[in-house]
Amino acid sequence: MPSHLHHRVLQGWVDPALAFTTLFGSAPDAFWLDAGPDASQGWSWVGTGSPSPPPRDVVAGGATDGANGPFRGGWVGWSGYDAAARRAGAPALDDVGPADVWLRIDRMLGFDHAAGRMIAFSSAEDVKPFVVAVETARLAGSVPALDAPAAVQVRARHARRPTRRSSRSAGTRSARGVPTSCA
């Protein structure tokens, strides 16, 4: 299914971190795909979406409009490592969290770092209000204060095993007869 989003190239630039925190930071279902800090090439995307089942029967390819970026919307998400390994027939453990988390994109900003331009993507009826929100964030020029993130409980999946040194003694010889040592 092709993207349902319309786009508009915007004037000026907003740092992706500012755009994310200002426009999407409090959204329950937001994403940030980043080209890296101080990127001078590549693309970054920030936005919001609606929770969705994992896309199935996706066909990669088709015509793209390079001027408007290599990604025009659709889905963003991830598959847990073990869930994906299990689907591929590899050994896997039971994941504690969800096997997949996917969003169908509703609003998105694309950042072309090489050209220093932004593109807004949203539904046809939302393009104008979204552009106004982005322009307001651009003119504000500062990152708003965010609440501290909630504490997260972390648990190791595997017990730590002591490492073993080689059973060879320190004075063994290599295949060439050169003395070797095992650290």
CSV table of N, CA, C and O in Angstrom, one decimal, residues 1-57:
chain,number,residue,atom,x,y,z
A,1,MET,N,0.8,-1.2,0.0
A,1,MET,CA,0.0,0.0,0.0
A,1,MET,C,0.9,1.2,0.0
A,1,MET,O,1.8,1.4,0.9
A,2,PRO,N,0.7,2.1,-1.0
A,2,PRO,CA,1.5,3.3,-1.0
A,2,PRO,C,1.2,4.3,0.2
A,2,PRO,O,0.2,4.2,0.8
A,3,SER,N,2.1,5.2,0.5
A,3,SER,CA,1.9,6.2,1.5
A,3,SER,C,0.6,7.0,1.2
A,3,SER,O,0.4,7.4,0.1
A,4,HIS,N,-0.1,7.3,2.3
A,4,HIS,CA,-1.3,8.1,2.2
A,4,HIS,C,-1.0,9.6,2.5
A,4,HIS,O,-1.9,10.4,2.6
A,5,LEU,N,0.3,9.9,2.7
A,5,LEU,CA,0.7,11.3,3.1
A,5,LEU,C,0.9,12.2,1.9
A,5,LEU,O,1.5,11.8,0.9
A,6,HIS,N,0.6,13.4,2.1
A,6,HIS,CA,0.9,14.5,1.2
A,6,HIS,C,2.1,15.2,1.8
A,6,HIS,O,2.4,15.1,2.9
A,7,HIS,N,2.7,16.0,0.9
A,7,HIS,CA,3.9,16.7,1.4
A,7,HIS,C,4.0,18.2,1.0
A,7,HIS,O,3.3,18.6,0.1
A,8,ARG,N,4.8,18.9,1.7
A,8,ARG,CA,5.1,20.3,1.4
A,8,ARG,C,6.5,20.6,1.8
A,8,ARG,O,6.9,20.4,3.0
A,9,VAL,N,7.3,21.1,0.9
A,9,VAL,CA,8.7,21.6,1.2
A,9,VAL,C,8.6,22.9,2.0
A,9,VAL,O,7.8,23.8,1.7
A,10,LEU,N,9.3,23.0,3.1
A,10,LEU,CA,9.2,24.1,4.0
A,10,LEU,C,10.4,25.0,3.9
A,10,LEU,O,11.5,24.6,3.4
A,11,GLN,N,10.2,26.3,4.3
A,11,GLN,CA,11.3,27.3,4.3
A,11,GLN,C,12.0,27.2,5.6
A,11,GLN,O,11.4,26.9,6.7
A,12,GLY,N,13.3,27.4,5.6
A,12,GLY,CA,14.1,27.4,6.8
A,12,GLY,C,14.5,26.0,7.3
A,12,GLY,O,14.3,25.0,6.6
A,13,TRP,N,15.0,26.0,8.5
A,13,TRP,CA,15.5,24.8,9.1
A,13,TRP,C,15.2,24.8,10.6
A,13,TRP,O,15.3,25.8,11.3
A,14,VAL,N,14.8,23.6,11.1
A,14,VAL,CA,14.6,23.4,12.5
A,14,VAL,C,15.5,22.2,12.9
A,14,VAL,O,15.5,21.2,12.1
A,15,ASP,N,16.3,22.3,13.9
A,15,ASP,CA,17.1,21.1,14.3
A,15,ASP,C,16.2,20.0,14.6
A,15,ASP,O,15.1,20.2,15.2
A,16,PRO,N,16.5,18.7,14.1
A,16,PRO,CA,15.6,17.6,14.4
A,16,PRO,C,15.3,17.4,15.9
A,16,PRO,O,14.2,17.0,16.2
A,17,ALA,N,16.2,17.6,16.8
A,17,ALA,CA,16.0,17.5,18.2
A,17,ALA,C,14.9,18.5,18.7
A,17,ALA,O,14.0,18.1,19.4
A,18,LEU,N,15.0,19.7,18.2
A,18,LEU,CA,14.0,20.7,18.6
A,18,LEU,C,12.7,20.3,18.0
A,18,LEU,O,11.6,20.4,18.7
A,19,ALA,N,12.6,19.9,16.7
A,19,ALA,CA,11.4,19.5,16.1
A,19,ALA,C,10.7,18.4,16.9
A,19,ALA,O,9.5,18.4,17.1
A,20,PHE,N,11.5,17.4,17.2
A,20,PHE,CA,11.0,16.2,17.9
A,20,PHE,C,10.4,16.6,19.3
A,20,PHE,O,9.2,16.3,19.6
A,21,THR,N,11.2,17.3,20.1
A,21,THR,CA,10.7,17.7,21.4
A,21,THR,C,9.5,18.6,21.4
A,21,THR,O,8.6,18.5,22.2
A,22,THR,N,9.6,19.6,20.5
A,22,THR,CA,8.5,20.6,20.4
A,22,THR,C,7.2,20.0,19.8
A,22,THR,O,6.1,20.2,20.4
A,23,LEU,N,7.3,19.3,18.7
A,23,LEU,CA,6.1,18.8,18.0
A,23,LEU,C,5.6,17.5,18.4
A,23,LEU,O,4.4,17.2,18.4
A,24,PHE,N,6.6,16.6,18.8
A,24,PHE,CA,6.1,15.2,19.0
A,24,PHE,C,6.6,14.6,20.4
A,24,PHE,O,6.2,13.5,20.7
A,25,GLY,N,7.3,15.3,21.2
A,25,GLY,CA,7.9,14.8,22.4
A,25,GLY,C,6.9,14.3,23.4
A,25,GLY,O,7.2,13.4,24.2
A,26,SER,N,5.7,14.8,23.4
A,26,SER,CA,4.7,14.4,24.4
A,26,SER,C,3.7,13.4,23.8
A,26,SER,O,2.8,13.0,24.5
A,27,ALA,N,3.9,13.1,22.5
A,27,ALA,CA,2.9,12.2,21.9
A,27,ALA,C,3.2,10.8,22.4
A,27,ALA,O,4.3,10.4,22.6
A,28,PRO,N,2.1,10.0,22.6
A,28,PRO,CA,2.3,8.6,23.1
A,28,PRO,C,2.9,7.7,22.1
A,28,PRO,O,3.5,6.7,22.4
A,29,ASP,N,2.8,8.0,20.8
A,29,ASP,CA,3.3,7.1,19.7
A,29,ASP,C,4.1,8.0,18.7
A,29,ASP,O,3.6,8.4,17.7
A,30,ALA,N,5.4,8.2,19.1
A,30,ALA,CA,6.2,9.1,18.3
A,30,ALA,C,7.5,8.3,17.8
A,30,ALA,O,7.8,7.3,18.5
A,31,PHE,N,8.2,8.7,16.8
A,31,PHE,CA,9.4,8.1,16.3
A,31,PHE,C,10.4,9.1,15.9
A,31,PHE,O,10.1,10.3,15.6
A,32,TRP,N,11.7,8.7,15.9
A,32,TRP,CA,12.8,9.6,15.5
A,32,TRP,C,13.8,8.7,14.9
A,32,TRP,O,14.4,7.8,15.5
A,33,LEU,N,14.0,8.8,13.6
A,33,LEU,CA,15.0,8.1,12.8
A,33,LEU,C,16.1,9.2,12.4
A,33,LEU,O,15.8,10.1,11.7
A,34,ASP,N,17.2,9.0,13.0
A,34,ASP,CA,18.2,10.1,13.0
A,34,ASP,C,19.4,9.8,12.2
A,34,ASP,O,20.0,8.7,12.2
A,35,ALA,N,19.9,10.8,11.4
A,35,ALA,CA,21.1,10.6,10.6
A,35,ALA,C,22.4,10.8,11.5
A,35,ALA,O,23.5,10.5,11.1
A,36,GLY,N,22.2,11.2,12.7
A,36,GLY,CA,23.3,11.4,13.7
A,36,GLY,C,23.5,12.8,14.1
A,36,GLY,O,23.0,13.8,13.4
A,37,PRO,N,24.2,13.0,15.2
A,37,PRO,CA,24.5,14.4,15.7
A,37,PRO,C,25.3,15.2,14.7
A,37,PRO,O,26.2,14.7,14.1
A,38,ASP,N,24.9,16.4,14.4
A,38,ASP,CA,25.6,17.3,13.5
A,38,ASP,C,25.8,16.7,12.1
A,38,ASP,O,26.8,16.9,11.5
A,39,ALA,N,24.8,15.9,11.7
A,39,ALA,CA,24.9,15.3,10.4
A,39,ALA,C,24.9,16.4,9.3
A,39,ALA,O,24.3,17.4,9.3
A,40,SER,N,25.8,16.1,8.3
A,40,SER,CA,25.9,17.0,7.1
A,40,SER,C,25.4,16.3,5.8
A,40,SER,O,25.3,16.9,4.8
A,41,GLN,N,25.0,15.0,6.0
A,41,GLN,CA,24.5,14.3,4.8
A,41,GLN,C,23.4,13.4,5.4
A,41,GLN,O,23.3,13.2,6.6
A,42,GLY,N,22.7,12.8,4.4
A,42,GLY,CA,21.6,11.8,4.8
A,42,GLY,C,20.3,12.5,5.3
A,42,GLY,O,20.2,13.7,5.1
A,43,TRP,N,19.4,11.7,5.8
A,43,TRP,CA,18.1,12.2,6.2
A,43,TRP,C,17.8,11.8,7.6
A,43,TRP,O,18.3,10.7,8.1
A,44,SER,N,17.0,12.6,8.3
A,44,SER,CA,16.4,12.3,9.5
A,44,SER,C,14.9,12.4,9.4
A,44,SER,O,14.4,13.2,8.6
A,45,TRP,N,14.1,11.6,10.2
A,45,TRP,CA,12.7,11.8,10.1
A,45,TRP,C,12.2,11.7,11.6
A,45,TRP,O,12.6,10.9,12.4
A,46,VAL,N,11.2,12.6,11.9
A,46,VAL,CA,10.6,12.6,13.2
A,46,VAL,C,9.1,12.6,12.9
A,46,VAL,O,8.6,13.2,11.9
A,47,GLY,N,8.3,12.1,13.8
A,47,GLY,CA,6.8,12.1,13.6
A,47,GLY,C,6.0,11.3,14.5
A,47,GLY,O,6.6,10.8,15.5
A,48,THR,N,4.8,11.2,14.3
A,48,THR,CA,3.8,10.4,15.1
A,48,THR,C,3.1,9.5,14.1
A,48,THR,O,3.0,9.7,12.9
A,49,GLY,N,2.5,8.5,14.8
A,49,GLY,CA,1.7,7.5,14.0
A,49,GLY,C,0.7,6.9,14.9
A,49,GLY,O,0.6,7.1,16.1
A,50,SER,N,-0.1,6.0,14.3
A,50,SER,CA,-1.1,5.2,15.0
A,50,SER,C,-0.7,3.8,15.1
A,50,SER,O,-0.2,3.2,14.1
A,51,PRO,N,-0.8,3.2,16.3
A,51,PRO,CA,-0.4,1.8,16.4
A,51,PRO,C,-1.1,0.9,15.4
A,51,PRO,O,-2.2,1.1,15.1
A,52,SER,N,-0.3,0.0,14.8
A,52,SER,CA,-0.8,-0.8,13.7
A,52,SER,C,-0.2,-2.2,13.8
A,52,SER,O,0.9,-2.4,14.3
A,53,PRO,N,-0.9,-3.2,13.3
A,53,PRO,CA,-0.3,-4.5,13.2
A,53,PRO,C,0.9,-4.4,12.3
A,53,PRO,O,0.9,-3.5,11.4
A,54,PRO,N,1.8,-5.4,12.4
A,54,PRO,CA,2.9,-5.4,11.5
A,54,PRO,C,2.4,-5.4,10.0
A,54,PRO,O,1.5,-6.2,9.7
A,55,PRO,N,3.0,-4.6,9.2
A,55,PRO,CA,2.6,-4.7,7.7
A,55,PRO,C,3.0,-6.0,7.2
A,55,PRO,O,4.1,-6.6,7.5
A,56,ARG,N,2.1,-6.6,6.4
A,56,ARG,CA,2.4,-7.9,5.7
A,56,ARG,C,2.3,-7.6,4.2
A,56,ARG,O,1.8,-6.7,3.7
A,57,ASP,N,2.9,-8.5,3.5
A,57,ASP,CA,2.9,-8.5,2.0
A,57,ASP,C,3.4,-7.1,1.5
A,57,ASP,O,2.8,-6.5,0.6
